[in-house]
Amino acid sequence: ASRFSTIDTGRGCVFTCDFCTIINVQGKTMRCRDPKQVVDFVRESYHEADVSHCFFTDDNIARNPRWQELFAGLIRLREEESIPFTFMMQSDLAARKLPGGDFFVLASRAGCNQVFFGVETVNRENLRSQKKFQNQVTEYKNLVDHCHSLGIVCHAGYILGLPFDTPASLKQDIAELQRVGFDSASFYILSPLPGSKDHQRWWREGRWMDEDFN
């Protein structure tokens, strides 16, 4: 079995989802490592420790301001140095609209074989309530089909307990995830984590929250 490693190539997020703590912990200004540092890390990890797969832990690598340079460097490793490197990444669902070439085509050439998408919900009222305007449900199937054509497995991150969820609507949502063609999914219970807008609003409104978030 190949060895596995992790690295963050960048931090921050440009979006403003109410449930999220990233923008308060890491900020909304995107920062990134020099792509050469990441490429050197991958090369050295392979030659010194036989690491051939990595999880890029960035919450949204698509918004790394130097993603093109990063992917170009990884493509050279694979195509010119014959290093059989693959990676998993996290991306928003609007990444295909980025300028500078098809993001997922280049990601695939760079070695991406799995992507975690922050789907959160396919309920349009929930998306509006969370200010997740970049998520366009009607585009999901084409995006997943496109990734599959490139050999990229698609994982959906999904939140249970958003304002317009009901037991019946969640059954419909899961059927929609299956129809779209996501390969797997993780389900998370909505929690007003300290640092999120949800937590701040619930505190102001005097709503009950467990004191121990552990």
Backbone as JSON, one array per atom type, in Angstrom:
{
  "sequence": "ASRFSTIDTGRGCVFTCDFCTIINVQGKTMRCRDPKQVVDFVRESYHEADVSHCFFTDDNIARNPRWQELFAGLIRLREEESIPFTFMMQSDLAARKLPGGDFFVLASRAGCNQVFFGVETVNRENLRSQKKFQNQVTEYKNLVDHCHSLGIVCHAGYILGLPFDTPASLKQDIAELQRVGFDSASFYILSPLPGSKDHQRWWREGRWMDEDFN",
  "N": [[0.84, -1.19, 0.0], [0.43, 2.26, -0.7], [2.05, 5.07, 0.83], [0.72, 7.8, 2.78], [0.09, 11.28, 3.03], [-0.38, 14.62, 4.4], [-0.99, 18.07, 3.66], [-1.36, 21.6, 3.93], [-2.04, 23.79, 1.36], [-2.94, 26.29, 1.25], [-4.82, 28.87, 3.03], [-7.9, 30.13, 4.45], [-11.06, 31.58, 3.3], [-13.24, 32.75, 0.78], [-15.93, 32.99, 0.99], [-19.07, 33.42, 2.87], [-20.52, 31.76, 4.7], [-23.05, 31.14, 7.13], [-22.87, 29.09, 9.06], [-20.22, 28.51, 9.35], [-16.9, 28.41, 10.72], [-14.46, 28.95, 9.68], [-13.91, 31.38, 8.34], [-13.7, 33.17, 10.41], [-11.65, 32.14, 11.94], [-9.5, 31.68, 10.17], [-9.75, 33.7, 8.35], [-10.98, 35.8, 5.61], [-9.34, 36.52, 3.62], [-7.41, 35.07, 1.19], [-4.56, 33.11, 1.65], [-1.46, 31.6, 0.67], [0.9, 28.88, 0.4], [4.09, 29.08, -1.25], [3.88, 27.71, -4.42], [6.07, 26.18, -5.32], [7.21, 25.25, -2.96], [5.32, 23.37, -2.14], [5.39, 21.53, -4.27], [8.06, 20.69, -4.04], [7.87, 19.46, -1.55], [6.16, 17.31, -2.13], [7.75, 15.9, -3.99], [10.05, 15.27, -2.44], [8.87, 13.79, -0.38], [8.01, 11.58, -1.77], [10.42, 10.43, -2.79], [11.93, 10.07, -0.46], [10.27, 8.8, 1.43], [8.47, 7.21, 0.14], [5.92, 8.22, -0.29], [3.0, 8.57, -2.03], [0.49, 9.61, -2.22], [-1.64, 12.29, -1.27], [-3.5, 14.34, 0.99], [-4.74, 17.4, 0.39], [-5.32, 19.76, 2.63], [-6.58, 22.22, 2.54], [-9.42, 24.27, 2.97], [-10.73, 25.14, 0.75], [-9.4, 24.69, -2.06], [-9.74, 25.68, -4.57], [-9.9, 28.39, -4.43], [-7.38, 29.19, -3.91], [-5.02, 31.58, -4.61], [-2.95, 30.96, -6.31], [-3.42, 28.64, -7.7], [-3.15, 27.7, -10.32], [-0.37, 27.72, -10.82], [0.4, 25.88, -8.89], [-0.9, 23.48, -9.74], [0.33, 23.24, -12.24], [2.99, 22.73, -11.51], [2.72, 20.25, -10.22], [1.78, 18.73, -12.33], [4.06, 18.67, -13.94], [5.71, 17.12, -12.29], [4.43, 14.64, -12.45], [4.27, 14.11, -15.23], [6.76, 14.66, -16.36], [8.73, 13.89, -14.53], [7.85, 11.43, -13.85], [6.61, 10.74, -11.42], [4.3, 9.01, -9.58], [2.05, 10.54, -8.43], [-0.88, 11.21, -6.52], [-3.81, 12.99, -5.35], [-6.22, 14.14, -2.89], [-8.68, 16.69, -2.68], [-10.38, 19.66, -1.43], [-13.13, 21.52, -2.58], [-15.09, 24.31, -3.8], [-18.35, 24.36, -5.4], [-18.46, 25.98, -7.56], [-16.14, 26.11, -8.92], [-15.5, 25.42, -11.51], [-16.03, 27.59, -13.04], [-13.96, 29.31, -12.85], [-11.5, 31.62, -14.11], [-8.79, 30.93, -16.43], [-8.46, 28.38, -17.48], [-9.85, 25.01, -17.48], [-10.61, 24.12, -14.33], [-10.94, 21.56, -13.15], [-10.03, 19.77, -15.11], [-7.31, 20.43, -15.18], [-6.71, 19.87, -12.51], [-7.09, 17.11, -12.48], [-5.06, 16.25, -14.25], [-2.95, 17.02, -12.66], [-3.08, 15.14, -10.71], [-5.31, 14.77, -9.09], [-7.67, 12.67, -7.65], [-9.88, 12.53, -6.1], [-12.51, 14.57, -4.84], [-13.78, 16.66, -2.34], [-16.81, 18.14, -1.96], [-18.39, 21.02, -0.68], [-21.38, 20.68, -0.38], [-23.55, 20.98, 1.37], [-26.43, 21.49, 1.32], [-29.25, 20.68, -0.77], [-31.51, 22.02, -0.84], [-33.08, 24.81, -1.89], [-34.13, 26.97, -0.43], [-32.81, 26.67, 2.01], [-30.17, 27.1, 1.14], [-30.29, 29.81, 0.44], [-30.83, 30.88, 2.96], [-28.44, 30.49, 4.24], [-26.74, 32.07, 2.91], [-25.4, 30.93, 0.79], [-24.81, 31.46, -1.98], [-23.26, 30.79, -4.12], [-23.63, 28.15, -4.7], [-25.21, 26.36, -7.09], [-27.79, 24.43, -7.64], [-28.84, 23.28, -9.97], [-26.66, 22.89, -11.56], [-25.18, 20.82, -10.58], [-25.24, 18.09, -11.47], [-24.07, 18.08, -14.04], [-21.53, 18.95, -13.3], [-20.62, 16.86, -11.61], [-20.71, 14.73, -13.42], [-18.79, 15.63, -15.21], [-16.46, 15.6, -13.6], [-16.34, 12.84, -13.08], [-15.79, 11.92, -15.65], [-13.19, 12.56, -15.8], [-11.98, 10.91, -14.07], [-12.27, 11.51, -11.38], [-13.39, 11.06, -8.17], [-16.38, 11.96, -6.47], [-17.3, 13.49, -3.5], [-19.81, 14.38, -1.23], [-20.29, 16.84, 1.17], [-22.64, 17.26, 3.72], [-25.2, 19.0, 5.47], [-27.33, 18.45, 8.19], [-30.3, 19.69, 9.55], [-30.68, 22.35, 8.92], [-32.53, 25.48, 8.52], [-34.88, 24.96, 6.93], [-35.21, 22.26, 6.83], [-36.91, 19.15, 6.99], [-38.05, 15.91, 8.16], [-39.23, 14.67, 5.91], [-38.3, 16.28, 3.77], [-35.57, 15.85, 3.88], [-35.32, 13.2, 3.08], [-36.01, 13.5, 0.41], [-33.89, 15.12, -0.37], [-31.66, 13.41, -0.1], [-32.27, 11.54, -2.05], [-31.98, 13.22, -4.24], [-29.21, 13.75, -4.13], [-28.3, 11.21, -4.8], [-29.38, 11.0, -7.37], [-27.98, 13.0, -8.72], [-25.45, 11.88, -8.65], [-23.34, 11.74, -6.84], [-20.59, 10.07, -5.34], [-20.2, 9.37, -2.69], [-21.04, 10.43, 0.67], [-20.86, 12.68, 3.46], [-22.51, 13.29, 6.5], [-23.48, 15.92, 8.58], [-24.5, 17.23, 11.68], [-26.13, 20.26, 12.12], [-24.46, 22.65, 13.98], [-24.1, 25.32, 16.26], [-21.28, 26.5, 16.15], [-18.79, 28.0, 18.22], [-17.61, 31.14, 17.18], [-18.79, 31.13, 14.73], [-21.28, 32.73, 12.58], [-23.8, 31.76, 13.11], [-23.6, 30.97, 15.82], [-23.17, 33.44, 17.06], [-25.58, 34.73, 16.45], [-27.51, 33.02, 17.66], [-26.74, 33.35, 20.3], [-27.29, 36.07, 20.75], [-30.04, 35.96, 20.44], [-30.76, 34.49, 22.6], [-31.12, 31.76, 22.47], [-31.24, 28.26, 23.34], [-28.15, 26.62, 23.9], [-25.85, 23.99, 24.15], [-23.46, 24.03, 26.74], [-21.05, 22.74, 26.55], [-19.14, 22.17, 23.95], [-17.58, 20.08, 23.27]],
  "CA": [[0.0, 0.0, 0.0], [1.21, 3.5, -0.76], [2.0, 5.9, 2.03], [-0.22, 8.9, 2.67], [0.5, 12.45, 3.79], [-1.26, 15.77, 4.3], [-0.37, 19.4, 3.68], [-2.25, 22.69, 3.51], [-1.38, 24.65, 0.38], [-3.44, 27.65, 1.46], [-5.79, 29.03, 4.1], [-8.88, 31.18, 4.29], [-12.18, 31.31, 2.4], [-13.81, 34.02, 0.3], [-17.37, 32.96, 1.16], [-19.52, 33.93, 4.17], [-21.57, 30.88, 5.19], [-23.37, 31.43, 8.52], [-22.53, 27.99, 9.97], [-18.8, 28.2, 9.23], [-15.95, 29.13, 11.58], [-13.18, 29.15, 8.98], [-13.66, 32.78, 7.99], [-13.3, 33.89, 11.62], [-10.38, 31.58, 12.43], [-8.44, 31.83, 9.18], [-9.95, 34.92, 7.61], [-11.55, 35.75, 4.27], [-8.27, 36.79, 2.67], [-6.72, 33.83, 0.88], [-3.09, 33.08, 1.66], [-1.03, 30.28, 0.19], [2.32, 28.58, 0.32], [4.69, 29.13, -2.57], [3.66, 26.41, -5.06], [7.33, 25.42, -5.39], [7.37, 24.55, -1.68], [4.43, 22.2, -2.14], [5.93, 20.58, -5.23], [9.26, 20.12, -3.44], [7.42, 18.56, -0.48], [5.65, 16.1, -2.77], [8.89, 15.19, -4.57], [10.89, 14.72, -1.38], [8.1, 12.76, 0.33], [8.0, 10.37, -2.61], [11.75, 9.83, -2.88], [12.48, 9.73, 0.85], [9.38, 7.98, 2.27], [7.55, 6.46, -0.72], [4.57, 8.8, -0.21], [2.52, 8.83, -3.38], [-0.85, 10.19, -2.17], [-1.69, 13.37, -0.27], [-4.73, 15.09, 1.18], [-4.54, 18.84, 0.54], [-6.33, 20.04, 3.65], [-7.22, 23.51, 2.33], [-10.88, 24.18, 2.97], [-11.2, 25.37, -0.61], [-8.19, 24.9, -2.86], [-10.1, 26.39, -5.79], [-9.71, 29.83, -4.22], [-5.95, 29.46, -3.75], [-4.74, 32.52, -5.7], [-1.9, 30.46, -7.21], [-3.74, 27.24, -8.01], [-2.63, 27.32, -11.64], [1.04, 27.4, -10.65], [0.48, 24.64, -8.11], [-1.24, 22.34, -10.59], [1.36, 23.12, -13.29], [4.15, 22.08, -10.92], [2.39, 18.84, -9.98], [1.72, 18.09, -13.65], [5.44, 18.4, -14.36], [6.19, 15.98, -11.51], [3.81, 13.4, -12.95], [4.46, 13.87, -16.65], [8.17, 14.78, -16.75], [9.56, 13.14, -13.59], [7.22, 10.12, -13.69], [6.23, 10.47, -10.03], [2.88, 8.63, -9.65], [1.42, 11.23, -7.3], [-2.31, 11.52, -6.56], [-4.23, 13.75, -4.17], [-7.61, 14.51, -2.63], [-8.78, 18.11, -2.37], [-11.69, 20.2, -1.13], [-13.4, 22.59, -3.53], [-16.49, 24.73, -3.91], [-19.01, 23.82, -6.58], [-18.41, 26.95, -8.65], [-14.74, 26.2, -9.34], [-15.37, 25.24, -12.96], [-16.21, 28.89, -13.68], [-12.76, 30.13, -12.64], [-10.71, 31.88, -15.33], [-7.45, 30.34, -16.45], [-8.48, 26.97, -17.87], [-10.79, 24.18, -16.74], [-9.99, 23.8, -13.03], [-10.93, 20.13, -12.85], [-9.13, 19.12, -16.07], [-5.94, 20.62, -14.7], [-6.57, 19.14, -11.26], [-6.94, 15.7, -12.82], [-3.7, 16.07, -14.78], [-2.03, 17.19, -11.54], [-3.14, 13.95, -9.85], [-6.5, 14.71, -8.25], [-8.56, 11.54, -7.91], [-11.08, 12.65, -5.27], [-12.79, 15.93, -4.41], [-14.82, 16.87, -1.34], [-17.57, 19.34, -2.25], [-19.24, 21.51, 0.39], [-22.74, 20.8, -0.91], [-24.3, 21.47, 2.53], [-27.87, 21.25, 1.14], [-29.77, 20.9, -2.12], [-32.74, 22.77, -0.63], [-32.75, 26.19, -2.29], [-34.44, 27.89, 0.67], [-31.7, 26.56, 2.95], [-29.0, 27.76, 0.56], [-30.47, 31.27, 0.58], [-30.77, 31.23, 4.38], [-27.04, 30.42, 4.67], [-25.98, 32.95, 2.0], [-24.54, 30.06, -0.03], [-25.33, 31.79, -3.31], [-22.41, 30.21, -5.16], [-24.08, 26.8, -4.99], [-26.33, 26.33, -8.03], [-28.16, 23.02, -7.64], [-29.1, 22.79, -11.33], [-25.39, 22.63, -12.23], [-24.44, 19.77, -9.89], [-25.1, 16.84, -12.22], [-23.06, 18.3, -15.08], [-20.22, 19.03, -12.64], [-20.22, 15.52, -11.18], [-20.44, 13.95, -14.64], [-17.51, 16.12, -15.73], [-15.4, 15.05, -12.75], [-16.27, 11.4, -13.32], [-15.14, 11.7, -16.95], [-11.76, 12.81, -15.59], [-11.49, 9.95, -13.09], [-12.3, 12.12, -10.06], [-14.5, 10.64, -7.33], [-17.01, 13.14, -5.88], [-17.84, 13.29, -2.16], [-20.65, 15.51, -0.82], [-20.47, 17.18, 2.58], [-24.05, 17.64, 3.81], [-25.6, 19.42, 6.81], [-28.69, 18.13, 8.61], [-30.81, 20.58, 10.58], [-30.81, 23.72, 8.46], [-33.85, 26.0, 8.9], [-36.03, 24.47, 6.18], [-35.18, 20.8, 6.79], [-37.9, 18.32, 7.68], [-37.76, 14.5, 7.83], [-39.63, 14.37, 4.53], [-37.44, 16.97, 2.8], [-34.25, 15.22, 3.89], [-35.41, 12.0, 2.23], [-35.97, 13.98, -0.96], [-32.54, 15.63, -0.62], [-30.76, 12.27, -0.29], [-32.6, 11.01, -3.38], [-31.39, 14.14, -5.2], [-27.77, 13.47, -4.14], [-28.12, 9.98, -5.57], [-29.68, 11.27, -8.78], [-26.86, 13.78, -9.25], [-24.37, 10.93, -8.9], [-22.23, 11.77, -5.89], [-20.15, 8.71, -5.03], [-20.31, 9.16, -1.25], [-21.44, 11.65, 1.37], [-20.74, 12.79, 4.92], [-23.63, 14.06, 7.04], [-23.11, 16.63, 9.8], [-25.62, 17.89, 12.35], [-25.87, 21.69, 12.27], [-24.08, 23.04, 15.34], [-23.69, 26.73, 16.3], [-19.91, 26.46, 16.68], [-18.26, 29.3, 18.61], [-16.88, 31.78, 16.09], [-19.64, 31.21, 13.54], [-22.38, 33.69, 12.66], [-24.9, 31.07, 13.77], [-23.4, 31.03, 17.27], [-23.38, 34.83, 17.48], [-27.01, 35.04, 16.36], [-28.2, 32.26, 18.68], [-26.4, 33.96, 21.59], [-28.07, 37.32, 20.85], [-31.46, 35.63, 20.55], [-31.0, 33.76, 23.83], [-31.52, 30.39, 22.2], [-30.49, 27.27, 24.11], [-27.01, 25.94, 23.31], [-25.09, 23.22, 25.14], [-22.27, 24.77, 27.13], [-19.85, 21.96, 26.27], [-19.12, 21.81, 22.54], [-16.82, 18.85, 23.07]],
  "C": [[0.88, 1.24, 0.0], [1.06, 4.27, 0.54], [1.26, 7.2, 1.73], [0.27, 10.06, 3.51], [-0.54, 13.56, 3.63], [-0.44, 17.05, 4.28], [-1.44, 20.42, 3.34], [-1.47, 23.58, 2.55], [-1.85, 26.09, 0.51], [-4.46, 27.68, 2.57], [-6.72, 30.19, 3.82], [-10.02, 30.74, 3.39], [-12.84, 32.64, 2.04], [-15.31, 34.1, 0.55], [-17.76, 33.27, 2.6], [-20.65, 33.08, 4.76], [-21.77, 31.05, 6.7], [-22.89, 30.35, 9.49], [-21.03, 27.8, 10.13], [-17.94, 29.04, 10.18], [-14.67, 29.49, 10.86], [-12.89, 30.62, 8.75], [-13.3, 33.61, 9.21], [-11.97, 33.4, 12.17], [-9.24, 31.87, 11.46], [-8.59, 33.08, 8.31], [-10.51, 34.71, 6.22], [-10.53, 36.1, 3.2], [-7.49, 35.51, 2.44], [-5.22, 34.02, 0.93], [-2.65, 31.7, 1.22], [0.48, 30.13, 0.32], [2.79, 28.82, -1.1], [4.48, 27.76, -3.22], [4.92, 25.56, -5.15], [7.57, 24.65, -4.1], [6.54, 23.28, -1.64], [4.97, 21.13, -3.08], [7.19, 19.91, -4.67], [8.9, 19.13, -2.34], [6.94, 17.23, -1.07], [6.81, 15.26, -3.31], [9.72, 14.51, -3.49], [10.16, 13.62, -0.62], [8.08, 11.45, -0.45], [9.35, 9.66, -2.59], [12.26, 9.34, -1.53], [11.6, 8.76, 1.65], [8.34, 7.2, 1.46], [6.11, 6.93, -0.57], [4.11, 9.15, -1.61], [1.08, 9.37, -3.41], [-0.9, 11.21, -1.04], [-3.11, 13.93, -0.2], [-4.36, 16.55, 1.35], [-5.68, 19.35, 1.43], [-6.96, 21.43, 3.54], [-8.74, 23.35, 2.33], [-11.47, 24.45, 1.6], [-10.01, 25.71, -1.5], [-8.48, 25.67, -4.14], [-9.88, 27.89, -5.65], [-8.27, 30.17, -3.83], [-5.54, 30.38, -4.91], [-3.67, 32.04, -6.67], [-2.15, 29.0, -7.59], [-3.19, 26.79, -9.35], [-1.15, 26.93, -11.57], [1.22, 26.08, -9.92], [0.21, 23.43, -8.99], [-0.19, 22.14, -11.68], [2.6, 22.4, -12.75], [3.91, 20.61, -10.68], [2.28, 18.07, -11.29], [3.12, 17.75, -14.14], [6.01, 17.21, -13.6], [5.68, 14.67, -12.1], [4.24, 13.09, -14.37], [5.93, 13.93, -17.08], [9.09, 13.98, -15.82], [9.0, 11.76, -13.27], [6.96, 9.74, -12.23], [4.73, 10.2, -10.0], [2.06, 9.21, -8.52], [-0.06, 11.44, -7.55], [-2.68, 12.29, -5.29], [-5.75, 13.89, -4.12], [-7.63, 15.98, -2.25], [-10.21, 18.44, -1.97], [-11.92, 21.42, -2.02], [-14.84, 23.05, -3.41], [-17.04, 24.28, -5.26], [-19.02, 24.79, -7.76], [-17.03, 27.03, -9.27], [-14.57, 26.08, -10.85], [-15.49, 26.57, -13.7], [-14.98, 29.8, -13.53], [-12.06, 30.41, -13.96], [-9.38, 31.15, -15.27], [-7.43, 28.88, -16.81], [-9.43, 26.18, -17.0], [-10.12, 23.67, -15.47], [-9.88, 22.3, -12.83], [-10.11, 19.32, -13.86], [-7.69, 19.24, -15.59], [-5.7, 19.89, -13.39], [-6.35, 17.65, -11.52], [-5.54, 15.41, -13.36], [-2.66, 16.17, -13.67], [-2.07, 16.02, -10.57], [-4.37, 13.85, -8.99], [-7.36, 13.5, -8.63], [-9.78, 11.53, -7.0], [-11.25, 14.1, -4.84], [-13.95, 15.91, -3.43], [-15.49, 18.19, -1.68], [-18.42, 19.73, -1.04], [-20.64, 21.76, -0.14], [-23.65, 21.45, 0.13], [-25.8, 21.16, 2.45], [-28.22, 21.4, -0.33], [-31.12, 21.63, -2.06], [-32.45, 24.26, -0.89], [-33.06, 27.2, -1.2], [-33.32, 27.85, 1.73], [-30.45, 27.27, 2.43], [-29.1, 29.28, 0.71], [-30.32, 31.68, 2.04], [-29.33, 31.27, 4.88], [-26.12, 31.29, 3.81], [-25.0, 32.15, 1.14], [-24.95, 30.24, -1.5], [-24.49, 31.18, -4.43], [-22.82, 28.8, -5.55], [-25.33, 26.83, -5.86], [-26.71, 24.87, -8.28], [-28.33, 22.47, -9.05], [-27.81, 22.44, -12.06], [-24.66, 21.4, -11.67], [-24.22, 18.53, -10.76], [-24.05, 16.97, -13.31], [-21.66, 18.33, -14.48], [-19.74, 17.65, -12.24], [-19.91, 14.64, -12.37], [-19.08, 14.34, -15.23], [-16.35, 15.55, -14.92], [-15.23, 13.55, -12.98], [-15.55, 11.09, -14.64], [-13.63, 11.86, -16.85], [-11.16, 11.84, -14.57], [-11.46, 10.48, -11.68], [-13.56, 11.67, -9.33], [-15.05, 11.86, -6.59], [-17.69, 12.8, -4.55], [-18.62, 14.55, -1.76], [-20.64, 15.66, 0.69], [-21.86, 17.77, 2.75], [-24.43, 17.93, 5.25], [-27.06, 19.06, 7.05], [-29.12, 19.11, 9.7], [-30.83, 22.04, 10.2], [-32.27, 24.18, 8.58], [-35.05, 25.38, 8.19], [-36.02, 22.95, 6.03], [-36.36, 20.2, 7.54], [-37.52, 16.87, 7.39], [-38.11, 14.16, 6.39], [-38.7, 15.03, 3.51], [-36.05, 16.35, 2.74], [-34.23, 13.94, 3.06], [-35.34, 12.41, 0.76], [-34.56, 14.46, -1.33], [-31.56, 14.48, -0.89], [-31.02, 11.62, -1.65], [-31.99, 11.9, -4.47], [-29.88, 13.95, -5.28], [-27.47, 12.22, -4.96], [-28.36, 10.21, -7.05], [-28.53, 12.03, -9.43], [-25.66, 12.87, -9.52], [-23.18, 11.04, -7.98], [-21.89, 10.35, -5.46], [-20.31, 8.37, -3.55], [-20.68, 10.49, -0.61], [-21.13, 11.54, 2.85], [-21.87, 13.68, 5.4], [-23.25, 14.63, 8.4], [-24.35, 17.31, 10.38], [-25.26, 19.36, 12.55], [-25.6, 22.03, 13.73], [-23.62, 24.49, 15.31], [-22.3, 26.85, 16.93], [-19.44, 27.86, 17.07], [-17.36, 29.88, 17.52], [-17.7, 31.91, 14.83], [-20.71, 32.28, 13.71], [-23.59, 33.06, 13.33], [-24.79, 31.19, 15.28], [-23.67, 32.44, 17.78], [-24.87, 35.18, 17.48], [-27.78, 34.31, 17.45], [-27.96, 32.86, 20.06], [-27.22, 35.23, 21.8], [-29.54, 37.03, 21.08], [-31.78, 34.87, 21.83], [-31.45, 32.33, 23.62], [-30.64, 29.41, 22.98], [-29.34, 26.69, 23.29], [-26.29, 25.19, 24.42], [-23.81, 23.98, 25.47], [-20.99, 24.06, 26.75], [-19.87, 21.49, 24.83], [-18.19, 20.65, 22.25], [-17.74, 17.66, 22.91]]
}
